[in-house]
Amino acid sequence: MEVSEKDELRKKLIRETSKCRACRFCVDVCPTYQALEGLESLTSFGRMQTLRYLLLGTLELDDSMVHALYSCLQCGRCQVVCKSKGQNLDIPNIIHEGRTLLCPIE
């Protein structure tokens, strides 16, 4: 991916993650949240916030953040509930694009 493509994707992801209203309805349907007994950083909401702050430069990428981004199962439950609540964010795609941009597996 070229530098200009990365910059455009970064801007797009910041815009998309900023649209989240923090209703947290997605948290309760996340299978990793349920399996790990309530660790919010491993929910779609937590991942979106982590991604946003990484893109803004507030956080620095480390192993725990890579783990949070890659532990997403991409099941789409969060997207279904987000759409049903009127937000309609493509959360699995946002997370996928974010991890591809920030921590690609080569």
Coordinates of C-alpha atoms in Angstrom, one line a residue:
M1 CA 0.0 0.0 0.0
E2 CA 1.4 3.4 -1.0
V3 CA 1.8 6.3 1.4
S4 CA -1.1 8.3 -0.1
E5 CA -3.4 5.2 0.1
K6 CA -2.4 4.7 3.7
D7 CA -3.1 8.4 4.6
E8 CA -6.5 8.2 2.9
L9 CA -7.4 5.0 4.7
R10 CA -6.2 6.5 8.0
K11 CA -8.4 9.6 7.5
K12 CA -11.4 7.4 6.5
L13 CA -11.0 5.2 9.6
I14 CA -10.8 8.2 11.9
R15 CA -14.0 9.5 10.3
E16 CA -15.7 6.2 10.7
T17 CA -14.6 5.5 14.2
S18 CA -15.7 9.0 15.2
K19 CA -19.3 8.2 14.1
C20 CA -19.7 5.7 17.0
R21 CA -22.2 7.0 19.5
A22 CA -20.8 4.9 22.3
C23 CA -24.2 3.3 23.0
R24 CA -22.3 0.0 23.7
F25 CA -25.1 -2.2 22.5
C26 CA -22.5 -4.1 20.5
V27 CA -20.6 -5.0 23.6
D28 CA -23.3 -7.5 24.8
V29 CA -23.3 -9.5 21.6
C30 CA -19.6 -9.8 21.2
P31 CA -18.5 -13.4 21.6
T32 CA -14.9 -12.5 22.7
Y33 CA -16.4 -10.2 25.4
Q34 CA -18.6 -13.1 26.6
A35 CA -15.7 -15.6 26.5
L36 CA -13.3 -13.4 28.3
E37 CA -15.7 -12.4 31.1
G38 CA -16.2 -8.8 30.4
L39 CA -12.9 -7.3 29.1
E40 CA -14.3 -4.3 27.2
S41 CA -11.1 -3.7 25.2
L42 CA -11.9 -7.0 23.5
T43 CA -15.3 -5.9 22.2
S44 CA -16.2 -4.1 19.0
F45 CA -16.6 -0.8 21.0
G46 CA -13.2 -1.3 22.7
R47 CA -11.5 -2.1 19.5
M48 CA -13.0 0.9 17.7
Q49 CA -11.8 3.2 20.5
T50 CA -8.4 1.6 20.5
L51 CA -8.2 1.9 16.8
R52 CA -9.3 5.6 16.9
Y53 CA -6.7 6.5 19.5
L54 CA -4.0 4.7 17.7
L55 CA -4.8 6.5 14.4
L56 CA -4.9 9.9 16.3
G57 CA -1.5 9.1 17.9
T58 CA -2.8 9.2 21.4
L59 CA -1.8 5.6 21.9
E60 CA 1.2 3.7 20.7
L61 CA 0.9 0.3 19.2
D62 CA 2.0 -2.5 21.4
D63 CA 1.3 -6.3 21.6
S64 CA -1.8 -5.9 23.7
M65 CA -3.4 -3.6 21.1
V66 CA -2.4 -5.9 18.2
H67 CA -4.0 -8.8 20.2
A68 CA -7.2 -6.7 20.8
L69 CA -7.5 -5.9 17.0
Y70 CA -6.7 -9.5 15.9
S71 CA -8.9 -11.2 18.5
C72 CA -12.0 -10.0 16.6
L73 CA -13.7 -12.9 15.1
Q74 CA -15.3 -10.8 12.3
C75 CA -18.6 -12.5 13.1
G76 CA -20.7 -9.4 12.3
R77 CA -22.9 -9.5 15.4
C78 CA -21.9 -6.0 16.4
Q79 CA -22.8 -4.7 12.9
V80 CA -26.3 -6.3 13.1
V81 CA -27.0 -4.6 16.5
C82 CA -25.4 -1.4 15.3
K83 CA -27.7 -1.3 12.3
S84 CA -30.8 -2.2 14.3
K85 CA -30.1 0.8 16.6
G86 CA -29.8 3.2 13.6
Q87 CA -26.1 3.7 13.6
N88 CA -25.2 1.3 10.7
L89 CA -21.4 1.3 11.1
D90 CA -19.6 -1.5 9.3
I91 CA -17.6 -2.4 12.4
P92 CA -16.0 -5.7 11.1
N93 CA -14.7 -3.9 8.1
I94 CA -13.4 -0.9 10.1
I95 CA -11.6 -3.3 12.4
H96 CA -10.3 -5.3 9.4
E97 CA -9.0 -2.2 7.6
G98 CA -7.5 -0.8 10.8
R99 CA -5.5 -3.9 11.6
T100 CA -4.4 -4.1 7.9
L101 CA -3.2 -0.5 8.2
L102 CA -1.6 -0.6 11.6
C103 CA -0.4 -4.1 12.1
P104 CA -0.5 -6.2 8.9
I105 CA 0.5 -9.8 9.1
E106 CA 3.0 -10.5 6.4

